[in-house]
CSV table of C-alpha atoms and ligand atoms in Angstrom, one decimal:
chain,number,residue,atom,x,y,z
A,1,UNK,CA,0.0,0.0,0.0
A,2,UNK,CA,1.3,3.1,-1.1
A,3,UNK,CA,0.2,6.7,1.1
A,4,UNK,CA,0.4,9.9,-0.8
A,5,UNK,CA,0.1,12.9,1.8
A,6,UNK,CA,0.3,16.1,0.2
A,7,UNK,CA,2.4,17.9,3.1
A,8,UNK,CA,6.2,18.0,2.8
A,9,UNK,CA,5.8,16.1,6.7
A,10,UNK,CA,3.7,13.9,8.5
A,11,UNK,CA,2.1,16.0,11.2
A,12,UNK,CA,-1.3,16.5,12.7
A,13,UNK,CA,-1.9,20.1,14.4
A,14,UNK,CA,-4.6,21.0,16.9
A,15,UNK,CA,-4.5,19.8,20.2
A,16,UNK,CA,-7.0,17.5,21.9
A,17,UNK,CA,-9.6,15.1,20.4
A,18,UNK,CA,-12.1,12.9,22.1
A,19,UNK,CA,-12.7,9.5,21.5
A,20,UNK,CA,-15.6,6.9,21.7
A,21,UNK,CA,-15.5,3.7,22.7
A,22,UNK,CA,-16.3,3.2,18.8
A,23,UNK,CA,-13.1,4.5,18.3
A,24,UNK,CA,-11.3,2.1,20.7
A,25,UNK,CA,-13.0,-1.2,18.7
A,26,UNK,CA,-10.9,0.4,15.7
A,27,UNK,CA,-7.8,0.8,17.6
A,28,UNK,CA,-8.0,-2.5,18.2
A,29,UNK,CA,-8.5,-3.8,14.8
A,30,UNK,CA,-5.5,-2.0,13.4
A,31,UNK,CA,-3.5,-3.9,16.1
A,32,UNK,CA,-2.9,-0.1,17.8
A,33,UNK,CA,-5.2,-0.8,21.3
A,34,UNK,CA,-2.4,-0.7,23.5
A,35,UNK,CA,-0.6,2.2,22.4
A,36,UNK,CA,-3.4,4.1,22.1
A,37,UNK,CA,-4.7,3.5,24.8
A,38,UNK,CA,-1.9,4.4,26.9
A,39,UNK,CA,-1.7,8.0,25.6
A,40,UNK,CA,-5.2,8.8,26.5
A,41,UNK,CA,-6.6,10.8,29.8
A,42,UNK,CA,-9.6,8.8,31.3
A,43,UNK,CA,-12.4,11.3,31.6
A,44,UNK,CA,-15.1,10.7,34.0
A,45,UNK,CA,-17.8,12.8,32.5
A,46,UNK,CA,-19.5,14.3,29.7
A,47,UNK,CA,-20.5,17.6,31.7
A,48,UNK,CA,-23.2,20.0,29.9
A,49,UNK,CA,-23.5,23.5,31.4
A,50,UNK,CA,-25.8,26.6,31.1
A,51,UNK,CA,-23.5,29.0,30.1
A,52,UNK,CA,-25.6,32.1,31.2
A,53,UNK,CA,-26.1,30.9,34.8
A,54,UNK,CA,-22.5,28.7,35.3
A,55,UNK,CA,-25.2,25.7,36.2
A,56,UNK,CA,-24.7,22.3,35.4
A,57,UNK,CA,-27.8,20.9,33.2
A,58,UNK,CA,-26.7,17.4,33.0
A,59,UNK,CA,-23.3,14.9,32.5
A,60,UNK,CA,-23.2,11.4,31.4
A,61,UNK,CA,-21.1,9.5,33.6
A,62,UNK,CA,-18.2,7.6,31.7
A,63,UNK,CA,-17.3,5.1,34.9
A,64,UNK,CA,-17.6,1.2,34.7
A,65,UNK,CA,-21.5,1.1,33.7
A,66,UNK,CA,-20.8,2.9,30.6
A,67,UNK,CA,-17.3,0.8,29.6
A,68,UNK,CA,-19.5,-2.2,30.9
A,69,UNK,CA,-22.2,-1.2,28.9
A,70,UNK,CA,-20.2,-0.3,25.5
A,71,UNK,CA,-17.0,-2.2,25.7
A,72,UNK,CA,-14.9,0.4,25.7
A,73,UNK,CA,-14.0,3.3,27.0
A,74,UNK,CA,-14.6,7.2,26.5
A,75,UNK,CA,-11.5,9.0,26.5
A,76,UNK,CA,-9.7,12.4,25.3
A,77,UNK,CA,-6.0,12.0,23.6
A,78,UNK,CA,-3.8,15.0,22.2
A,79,UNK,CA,-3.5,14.3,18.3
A,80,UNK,CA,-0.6,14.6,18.1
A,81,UNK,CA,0.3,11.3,20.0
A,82,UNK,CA,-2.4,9.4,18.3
A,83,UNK,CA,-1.0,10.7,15.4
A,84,UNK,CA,3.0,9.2,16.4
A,85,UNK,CA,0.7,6.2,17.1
A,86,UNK,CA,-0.5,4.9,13.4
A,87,UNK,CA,2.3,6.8,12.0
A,88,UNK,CA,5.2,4.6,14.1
A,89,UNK,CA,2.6,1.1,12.9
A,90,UNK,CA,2.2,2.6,9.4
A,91,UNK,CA,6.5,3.0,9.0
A,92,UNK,CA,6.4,-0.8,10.9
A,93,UNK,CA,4.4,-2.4,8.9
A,94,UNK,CA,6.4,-4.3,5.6
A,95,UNK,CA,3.6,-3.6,3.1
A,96,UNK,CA,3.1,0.1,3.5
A,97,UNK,CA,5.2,2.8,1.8
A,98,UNK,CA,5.2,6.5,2.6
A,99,UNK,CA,5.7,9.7,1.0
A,100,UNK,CA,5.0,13.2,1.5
A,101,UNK,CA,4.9,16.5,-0.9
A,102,UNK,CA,2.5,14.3,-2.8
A,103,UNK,CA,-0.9,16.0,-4.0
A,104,UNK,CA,-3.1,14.1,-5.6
A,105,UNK,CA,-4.6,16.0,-8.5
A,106,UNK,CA,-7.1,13.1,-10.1
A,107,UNK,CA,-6.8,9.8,-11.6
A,108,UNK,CA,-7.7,7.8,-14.5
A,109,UNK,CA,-8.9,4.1,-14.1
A,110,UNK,CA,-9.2,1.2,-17.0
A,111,UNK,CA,-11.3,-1.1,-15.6
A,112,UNK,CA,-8.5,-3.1,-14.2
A,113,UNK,CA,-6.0,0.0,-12.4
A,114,UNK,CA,-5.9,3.1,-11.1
A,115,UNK,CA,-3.8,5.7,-12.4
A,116,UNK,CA,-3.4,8.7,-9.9
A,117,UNK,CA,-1.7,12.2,-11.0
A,118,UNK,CA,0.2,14.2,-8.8
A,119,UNK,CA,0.8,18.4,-8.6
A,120,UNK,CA,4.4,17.1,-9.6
A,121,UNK,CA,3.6,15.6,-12.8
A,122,UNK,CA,4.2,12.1,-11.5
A,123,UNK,CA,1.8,9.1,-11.9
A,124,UNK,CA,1.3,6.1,-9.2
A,125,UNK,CA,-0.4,2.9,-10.4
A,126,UNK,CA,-2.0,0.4,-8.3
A,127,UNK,CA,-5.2,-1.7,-7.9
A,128,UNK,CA,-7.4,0.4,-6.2
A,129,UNK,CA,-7.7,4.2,-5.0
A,130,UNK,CA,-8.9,5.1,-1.2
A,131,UNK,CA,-9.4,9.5,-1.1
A,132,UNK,CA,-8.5,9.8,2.5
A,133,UNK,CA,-8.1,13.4,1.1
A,134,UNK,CA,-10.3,15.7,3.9
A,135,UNK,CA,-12.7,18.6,3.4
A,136,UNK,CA,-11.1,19.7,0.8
A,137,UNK,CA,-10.3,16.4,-1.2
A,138,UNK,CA,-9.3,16.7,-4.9
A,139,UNK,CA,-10.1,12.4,-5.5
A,140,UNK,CA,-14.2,13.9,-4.0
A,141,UNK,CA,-13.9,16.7,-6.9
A,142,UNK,CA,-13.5,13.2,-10.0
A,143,UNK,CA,-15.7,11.4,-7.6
A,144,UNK,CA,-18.7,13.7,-6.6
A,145,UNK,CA,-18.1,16.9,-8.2
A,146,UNK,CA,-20.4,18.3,-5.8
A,147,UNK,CA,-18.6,21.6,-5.5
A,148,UNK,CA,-17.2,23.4,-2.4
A,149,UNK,CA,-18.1,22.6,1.1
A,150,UNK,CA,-21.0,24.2,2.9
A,151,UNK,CA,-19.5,27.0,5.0
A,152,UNK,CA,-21.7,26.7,8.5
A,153,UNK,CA,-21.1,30.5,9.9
A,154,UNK,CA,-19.7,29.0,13.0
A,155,UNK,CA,-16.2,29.9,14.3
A,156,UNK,CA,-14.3,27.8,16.1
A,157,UNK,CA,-11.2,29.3,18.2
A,158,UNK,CA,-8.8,27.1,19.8
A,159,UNK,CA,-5.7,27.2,22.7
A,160,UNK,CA,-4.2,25.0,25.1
A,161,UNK,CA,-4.1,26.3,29.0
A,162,UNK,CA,-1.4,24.8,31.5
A,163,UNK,CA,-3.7,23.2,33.8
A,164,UNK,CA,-2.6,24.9,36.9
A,165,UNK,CA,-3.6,28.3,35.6
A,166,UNK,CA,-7.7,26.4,35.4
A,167,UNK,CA,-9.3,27.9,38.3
A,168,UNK,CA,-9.5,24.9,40.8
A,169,UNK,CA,-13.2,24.5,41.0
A,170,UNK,CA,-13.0,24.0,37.2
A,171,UNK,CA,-10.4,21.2,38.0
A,172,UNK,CA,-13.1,18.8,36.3
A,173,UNK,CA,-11.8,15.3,34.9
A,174,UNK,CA,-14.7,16.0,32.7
A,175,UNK,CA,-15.2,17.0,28.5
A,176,UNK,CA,-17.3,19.7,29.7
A,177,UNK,CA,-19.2,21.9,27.3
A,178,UNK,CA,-21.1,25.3,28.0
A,179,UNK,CA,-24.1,26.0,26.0
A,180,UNK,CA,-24.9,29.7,25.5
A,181,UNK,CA,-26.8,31.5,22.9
A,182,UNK,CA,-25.0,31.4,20.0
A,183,UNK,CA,-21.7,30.1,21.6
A,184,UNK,CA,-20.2,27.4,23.3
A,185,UNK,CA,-17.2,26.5,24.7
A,186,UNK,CA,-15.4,23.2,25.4
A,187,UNK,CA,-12.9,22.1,27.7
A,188,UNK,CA,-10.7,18.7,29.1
A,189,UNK,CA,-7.7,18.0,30.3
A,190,UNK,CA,-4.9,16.4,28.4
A,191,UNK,CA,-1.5,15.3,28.3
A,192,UNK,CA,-1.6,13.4,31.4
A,193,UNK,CA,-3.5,16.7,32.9
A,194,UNK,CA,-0.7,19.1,32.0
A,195,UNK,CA,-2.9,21.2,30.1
A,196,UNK,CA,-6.8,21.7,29.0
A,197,UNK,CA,-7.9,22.0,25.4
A,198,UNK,CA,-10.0,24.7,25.2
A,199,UNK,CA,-12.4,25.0,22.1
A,200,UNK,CA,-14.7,27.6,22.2
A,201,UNK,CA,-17.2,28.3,19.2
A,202,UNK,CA,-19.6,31.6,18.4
A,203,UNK,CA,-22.5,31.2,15.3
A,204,UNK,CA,-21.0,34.6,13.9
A,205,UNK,CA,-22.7,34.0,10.6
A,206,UNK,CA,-18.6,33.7,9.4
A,207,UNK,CA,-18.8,33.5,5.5
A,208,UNK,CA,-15.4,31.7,4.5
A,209,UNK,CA,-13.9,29.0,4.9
A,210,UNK,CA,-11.0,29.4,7.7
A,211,UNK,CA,-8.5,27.4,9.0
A,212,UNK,CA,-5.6,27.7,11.8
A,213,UNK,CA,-5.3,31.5,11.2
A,214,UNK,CA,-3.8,33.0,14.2
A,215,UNK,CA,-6.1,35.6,16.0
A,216,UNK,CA,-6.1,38.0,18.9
A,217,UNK,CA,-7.6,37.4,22.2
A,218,UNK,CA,-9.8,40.5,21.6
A,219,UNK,CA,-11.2,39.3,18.7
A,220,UNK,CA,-11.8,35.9,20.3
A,221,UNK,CA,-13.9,37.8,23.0
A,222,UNK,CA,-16.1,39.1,21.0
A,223,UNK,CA,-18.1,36.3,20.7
A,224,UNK,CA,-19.0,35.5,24.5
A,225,UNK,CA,-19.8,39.0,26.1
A,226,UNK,CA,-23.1,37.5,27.0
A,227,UNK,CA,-21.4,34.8,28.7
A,228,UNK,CA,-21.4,34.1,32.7
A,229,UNK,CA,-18.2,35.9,34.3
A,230,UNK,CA,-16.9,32.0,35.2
A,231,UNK,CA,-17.0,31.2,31.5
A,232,UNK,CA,-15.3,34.4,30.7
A,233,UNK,CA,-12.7,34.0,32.5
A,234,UNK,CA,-11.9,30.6,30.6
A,235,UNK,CA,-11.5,32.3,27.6
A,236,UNK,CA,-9.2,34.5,29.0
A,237,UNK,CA,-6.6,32.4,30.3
A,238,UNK,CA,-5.9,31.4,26.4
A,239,UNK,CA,-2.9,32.3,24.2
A,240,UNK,CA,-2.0,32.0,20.5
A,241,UNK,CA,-5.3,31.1,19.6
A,242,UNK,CA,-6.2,30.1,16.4
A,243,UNK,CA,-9.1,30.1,14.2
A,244,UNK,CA,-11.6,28.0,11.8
A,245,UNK,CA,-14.8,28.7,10.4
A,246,UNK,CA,-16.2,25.1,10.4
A,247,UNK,CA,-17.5,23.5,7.0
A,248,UNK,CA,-19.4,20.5,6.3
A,249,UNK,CA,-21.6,19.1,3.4
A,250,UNK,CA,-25.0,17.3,2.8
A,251,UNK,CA,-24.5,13.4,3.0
A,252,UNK,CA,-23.6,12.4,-0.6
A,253,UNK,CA,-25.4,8.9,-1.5
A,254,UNK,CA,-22.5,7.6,-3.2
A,255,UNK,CA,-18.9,7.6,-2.6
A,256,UNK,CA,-17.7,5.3,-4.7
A,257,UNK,CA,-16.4,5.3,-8.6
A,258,UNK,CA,-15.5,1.5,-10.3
A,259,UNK,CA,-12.2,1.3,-8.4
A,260,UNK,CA,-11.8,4.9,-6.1
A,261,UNK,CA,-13.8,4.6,-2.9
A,262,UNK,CA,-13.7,7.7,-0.6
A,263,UNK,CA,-13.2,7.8,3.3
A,264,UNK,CA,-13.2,9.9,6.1
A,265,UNK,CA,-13.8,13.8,5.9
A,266,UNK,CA,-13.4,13.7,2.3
A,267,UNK,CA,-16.6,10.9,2.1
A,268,UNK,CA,-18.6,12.6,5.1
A,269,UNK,CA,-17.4,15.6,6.7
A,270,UNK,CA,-19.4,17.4,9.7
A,271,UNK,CA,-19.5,19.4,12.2
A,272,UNK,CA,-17.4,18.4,15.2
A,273,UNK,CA,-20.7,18.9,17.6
A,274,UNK,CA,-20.6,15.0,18.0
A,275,UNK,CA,-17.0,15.3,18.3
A,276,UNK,CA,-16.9,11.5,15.9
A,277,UNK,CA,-15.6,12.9,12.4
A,278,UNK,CA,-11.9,11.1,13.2
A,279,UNK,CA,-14.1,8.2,15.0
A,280,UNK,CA,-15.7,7.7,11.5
A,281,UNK,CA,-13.1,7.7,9.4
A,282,UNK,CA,-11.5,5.2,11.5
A,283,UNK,CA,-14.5,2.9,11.3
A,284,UNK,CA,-14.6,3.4,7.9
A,285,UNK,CA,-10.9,2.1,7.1
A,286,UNK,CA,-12.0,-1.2,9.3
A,287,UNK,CA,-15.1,-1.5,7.4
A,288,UNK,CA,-13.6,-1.1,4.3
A,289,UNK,CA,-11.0,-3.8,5.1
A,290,UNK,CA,-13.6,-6.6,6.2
A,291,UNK,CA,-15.0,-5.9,3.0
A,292,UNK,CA,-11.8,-6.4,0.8
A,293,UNK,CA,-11.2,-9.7,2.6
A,294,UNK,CA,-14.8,-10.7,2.1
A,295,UNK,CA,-14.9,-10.0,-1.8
A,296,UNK,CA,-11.4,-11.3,-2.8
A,297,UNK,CA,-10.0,-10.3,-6.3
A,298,UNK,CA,-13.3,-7.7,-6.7
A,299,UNK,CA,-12.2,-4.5,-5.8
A,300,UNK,CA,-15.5,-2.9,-7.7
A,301,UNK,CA,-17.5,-4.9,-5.4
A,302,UNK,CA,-15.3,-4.5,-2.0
A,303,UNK,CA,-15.7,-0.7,-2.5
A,304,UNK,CA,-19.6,-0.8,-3.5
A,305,UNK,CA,-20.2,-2.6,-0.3
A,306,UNK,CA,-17.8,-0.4,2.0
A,307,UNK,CA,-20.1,2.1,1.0
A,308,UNK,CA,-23.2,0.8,1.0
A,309,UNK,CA,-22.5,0.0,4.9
A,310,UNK,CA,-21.0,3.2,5.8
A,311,UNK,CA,-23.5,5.3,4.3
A,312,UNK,CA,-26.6,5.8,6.4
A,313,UNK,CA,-24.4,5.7,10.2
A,314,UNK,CA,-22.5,8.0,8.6
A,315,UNK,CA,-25.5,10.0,7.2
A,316,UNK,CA,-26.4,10.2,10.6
A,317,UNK,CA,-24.2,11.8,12.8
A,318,UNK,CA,-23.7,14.2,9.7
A,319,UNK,CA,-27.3,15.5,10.4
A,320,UNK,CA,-27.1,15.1,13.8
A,321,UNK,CA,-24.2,16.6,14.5
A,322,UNK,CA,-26.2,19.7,12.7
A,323,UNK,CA,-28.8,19.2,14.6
A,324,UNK,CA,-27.2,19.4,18.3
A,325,UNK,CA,-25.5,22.4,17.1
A,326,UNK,CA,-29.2,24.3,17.0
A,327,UNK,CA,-30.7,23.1,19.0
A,328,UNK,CA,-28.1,22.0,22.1
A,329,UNK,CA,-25.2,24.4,22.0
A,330,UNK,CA,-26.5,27.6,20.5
A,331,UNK,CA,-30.3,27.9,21.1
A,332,UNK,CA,-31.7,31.3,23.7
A,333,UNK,CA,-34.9,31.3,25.5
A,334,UNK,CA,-37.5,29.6,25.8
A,335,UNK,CA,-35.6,27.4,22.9
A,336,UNK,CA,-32.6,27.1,25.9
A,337,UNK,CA,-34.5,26.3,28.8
A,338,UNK,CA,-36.7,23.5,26.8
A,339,UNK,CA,-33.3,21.8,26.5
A,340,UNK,CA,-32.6,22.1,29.8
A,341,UNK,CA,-35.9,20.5,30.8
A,342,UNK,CA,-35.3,18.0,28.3
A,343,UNK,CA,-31.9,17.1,29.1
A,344,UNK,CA,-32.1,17.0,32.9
A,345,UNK,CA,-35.1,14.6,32.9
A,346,UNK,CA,-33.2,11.7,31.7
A,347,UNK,CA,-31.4,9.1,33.5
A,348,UNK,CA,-28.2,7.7,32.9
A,349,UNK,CA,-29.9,4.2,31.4
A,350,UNK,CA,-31.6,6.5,29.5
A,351,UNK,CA,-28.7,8.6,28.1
A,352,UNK,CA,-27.0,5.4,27.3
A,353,UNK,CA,-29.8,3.9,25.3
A,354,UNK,CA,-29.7,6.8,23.4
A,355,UNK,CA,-25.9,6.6,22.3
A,356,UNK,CA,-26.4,3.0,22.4
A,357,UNK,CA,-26.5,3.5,18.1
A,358,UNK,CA,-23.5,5.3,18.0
A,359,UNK,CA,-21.0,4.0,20.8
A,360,UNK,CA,-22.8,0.0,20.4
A,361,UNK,CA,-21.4,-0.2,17.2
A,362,UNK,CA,-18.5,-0.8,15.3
A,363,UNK,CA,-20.0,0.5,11.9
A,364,UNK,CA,-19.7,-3.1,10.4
A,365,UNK,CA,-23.5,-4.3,11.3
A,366,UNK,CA,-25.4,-3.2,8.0
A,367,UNK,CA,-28.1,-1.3,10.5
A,368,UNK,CA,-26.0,0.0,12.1
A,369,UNK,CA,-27.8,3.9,12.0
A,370,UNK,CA,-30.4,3.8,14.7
B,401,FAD,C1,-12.5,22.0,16.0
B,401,FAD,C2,-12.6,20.5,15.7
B,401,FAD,C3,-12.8,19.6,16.7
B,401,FAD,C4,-12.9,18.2,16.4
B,401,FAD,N1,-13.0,17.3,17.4
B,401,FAD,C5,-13.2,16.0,17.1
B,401,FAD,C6,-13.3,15.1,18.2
B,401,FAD,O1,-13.3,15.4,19.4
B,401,FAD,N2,-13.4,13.7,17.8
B,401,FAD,C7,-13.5,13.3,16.5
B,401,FAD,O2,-13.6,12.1,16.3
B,401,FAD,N3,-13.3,14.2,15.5
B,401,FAD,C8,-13.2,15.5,15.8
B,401,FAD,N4,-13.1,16.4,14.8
B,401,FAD,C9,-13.1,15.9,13.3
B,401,FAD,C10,-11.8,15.4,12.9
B,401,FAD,O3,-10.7,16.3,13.1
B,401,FAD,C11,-11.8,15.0,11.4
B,401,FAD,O4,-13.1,14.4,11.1
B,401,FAD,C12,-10.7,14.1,11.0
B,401,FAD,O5,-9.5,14.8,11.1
B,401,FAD,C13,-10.9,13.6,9.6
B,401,FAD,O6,-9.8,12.8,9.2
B,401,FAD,P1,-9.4,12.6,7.7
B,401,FAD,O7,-8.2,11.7,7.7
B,401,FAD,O8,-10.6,12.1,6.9
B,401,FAD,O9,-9.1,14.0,7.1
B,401,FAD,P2,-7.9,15.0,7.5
B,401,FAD,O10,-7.6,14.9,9.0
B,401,FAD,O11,-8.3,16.3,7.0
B,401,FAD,O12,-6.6,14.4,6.8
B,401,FAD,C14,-6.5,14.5,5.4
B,401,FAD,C15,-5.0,14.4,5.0
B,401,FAD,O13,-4.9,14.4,3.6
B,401,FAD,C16,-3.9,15.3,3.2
B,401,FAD,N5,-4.3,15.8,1.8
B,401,FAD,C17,-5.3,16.7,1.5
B,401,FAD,N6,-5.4,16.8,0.2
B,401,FAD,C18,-4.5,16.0,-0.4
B,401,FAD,C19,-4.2,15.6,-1.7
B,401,FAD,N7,-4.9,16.2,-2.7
B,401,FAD,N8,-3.3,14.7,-1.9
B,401,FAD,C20,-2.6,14.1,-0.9
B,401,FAD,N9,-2.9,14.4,0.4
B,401,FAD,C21,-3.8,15.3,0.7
B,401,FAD,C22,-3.9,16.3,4.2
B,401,FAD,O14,-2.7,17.0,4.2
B,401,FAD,C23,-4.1,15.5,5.5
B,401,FAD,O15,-3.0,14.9,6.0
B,401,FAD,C24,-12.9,17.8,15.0
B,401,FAD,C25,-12.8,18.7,14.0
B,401,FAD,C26,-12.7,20.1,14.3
B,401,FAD,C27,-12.5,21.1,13.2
């Protein structure tokens, strides 16, 4: 297997990223569960708070009834260790062969190859073509054609904060999230609790597409005046934040063309509100390799069904992760304090039958949507 990564290295950037126990069935599969496993913080919570009154609406506890219940743990890595993680097993492993400064421009396929072209005028050959090319991906363009991305309006601003400068009663082993009108913020320890992520988000009606620019704490305020004073003072104990205006796209029904199959952000990207766009893209590479292994010598067909199972989970938490954005971290008034009502009246059996689609599931089971 030959990877292609456009960048002149292999590096991830951003700082934390949280995990469900879907994504821990995956480590597994690669052969990666240990490693993994020991770069991750624990959590003990998922911690929802009203960020106008600094009160806790509801958390989902993540102890032993939940890893009982799913398997698996819930956890919060930095991405750049996961990222040392497959890299280290990808350089390991005796059939896989790197290389960077490689864009992929398109391809061309004859029924029996794929031909891809790169910004440097080379070709590659090889059975079969997997775009694991993100948002932006150039293999979607030959694929889909479906255009640009859908620019959301929401901008996300992210920094990392030494965790001794977190006020001590925000101390929380917790991925906690404050819902405000037209805001949020997130924040979780990392690192083996040297430092929080902290990922706060306003609906600024943003309209282009942004990525890692570097912005001023001022203009970072902006966003939360509205905000309770504890919340505030969060966001203030960042530095060299940085900046994205989110994208995503409708679910495509198709991903798939004769012997190119896409995966991963390029096949399905969302909004992070579910915080499962890596988690899918790692199910996807283990579903697409139980279905090589169960059509041998037919690619065409591997590929078709890859997709065909992927498509609908995946459809999913596209939609849904829209969907929690409106109506769980940004709605005001009376639309606010329905979810509150909402969302304190269950109990924990009752928060994990409703994940029980998403974290149950490995995304191989052909209903495996809901
Ligand atoms: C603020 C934020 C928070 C998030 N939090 C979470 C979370 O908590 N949990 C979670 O599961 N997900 C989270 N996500 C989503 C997650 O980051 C993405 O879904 C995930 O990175 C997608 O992985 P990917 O490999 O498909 O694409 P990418 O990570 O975008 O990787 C694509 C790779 O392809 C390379 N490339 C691009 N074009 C070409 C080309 N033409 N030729 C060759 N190489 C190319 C790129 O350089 C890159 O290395 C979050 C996203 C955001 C924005």
């Amino acid at each position: 297997m030959l990877v292609l990564e456009k960048a002149p290295q292999f590096a991830e950037i951003g700082a934390g990223i949280q995990l469900g126990p879907n994504a821990f069935h995956a480590f597994d599969y690669f052969g990666i569960g240990a490693a993994a496993r020991a770069m991750a913080v624990y959590i003990d919570q998922i911690r929802l708070m009203d960020a106008l009154t600094a009160e806790e609406i509801m958390h989902i506890d993540l102890g032993e009834s939940f890893r009982t219940r799913f398997g698996n743990p819930y956890a919060v890595v930095h991405r750049g260790d996961l990222y040392k993680v497959f890299l280290t097993a990808c350089r390991e492993h005796p059939r896989i062969a790197l290389r960077v400064s490689s864009e992929v421009t398109g391809y061309d396929q004859d029924g029996s190859s794929v031909t891809v072209r790169l910004a440097s005028g080379e070709t590659a050959n090889g059975a079969a073509l997997i775009g694991a090319d993100g948002l932006w991906s150039n293999v979607r363009k030959q694929v889909i054609g479906d255009g640009p991305p859908r620019v959301s309006g929401h901008t996300t601003y992210r920094s990392v904060i030494p965790a001794e400068r977190m006020a001590e009663d925000l101390r929380w082993n917790a991925a906690t999230l404050w819902a405000g009108p037209k805001c949020h913020l997130v924040h979780y320890p990392l690192s083996g609790w040297k430092v929080f992520n902290l990922v706060i988000t306003c609906h600024n009606d943003a309209p282009e597409p942004v990525a890692g620019k570097p912005v001023s704490k001022e203009e970072v305020r902006k966003g939360f005046d509205h905000v309770h004073e504890k919340a505030r003072q969060i966001i203030d104990l960042g530095t060299d934040w940085k900046l994205w205006v989110l994208c995503d796209r409708d679910p495509a029904e198709n991903w798939v063309d004769g012997r190119v199959a896409l995966l991963g952000d390029a096949a399905h990207p969302m909004l992070q509100y579910m915080a499962q766009g890596a988690c899918m893209a790692m199910e996807d590479a283990v579903c697409l390799s139980h279905m090589v292994a169960a059509h041998p010598g037919r690619i065409e067909a591997a590929l078709a069904a890859y997709c065909a199972r992927r498509v609908l989970r995946t459809t999913r938490v596209q939609l849904q992760s829209r969907a929690i954005g409106e109506h769980i971290y940004h709605p005001a008034g009376a639309h606010a304090q329905l979810r509150n009502a909402v969302m304190r009246a269950k109990t924990q059996d009752e928060w994990y039958e409703t994940l029980q689609w998403l974290y149950g599931g490995n995304g191989l089971d052909e209903m495996n949507f809901g």
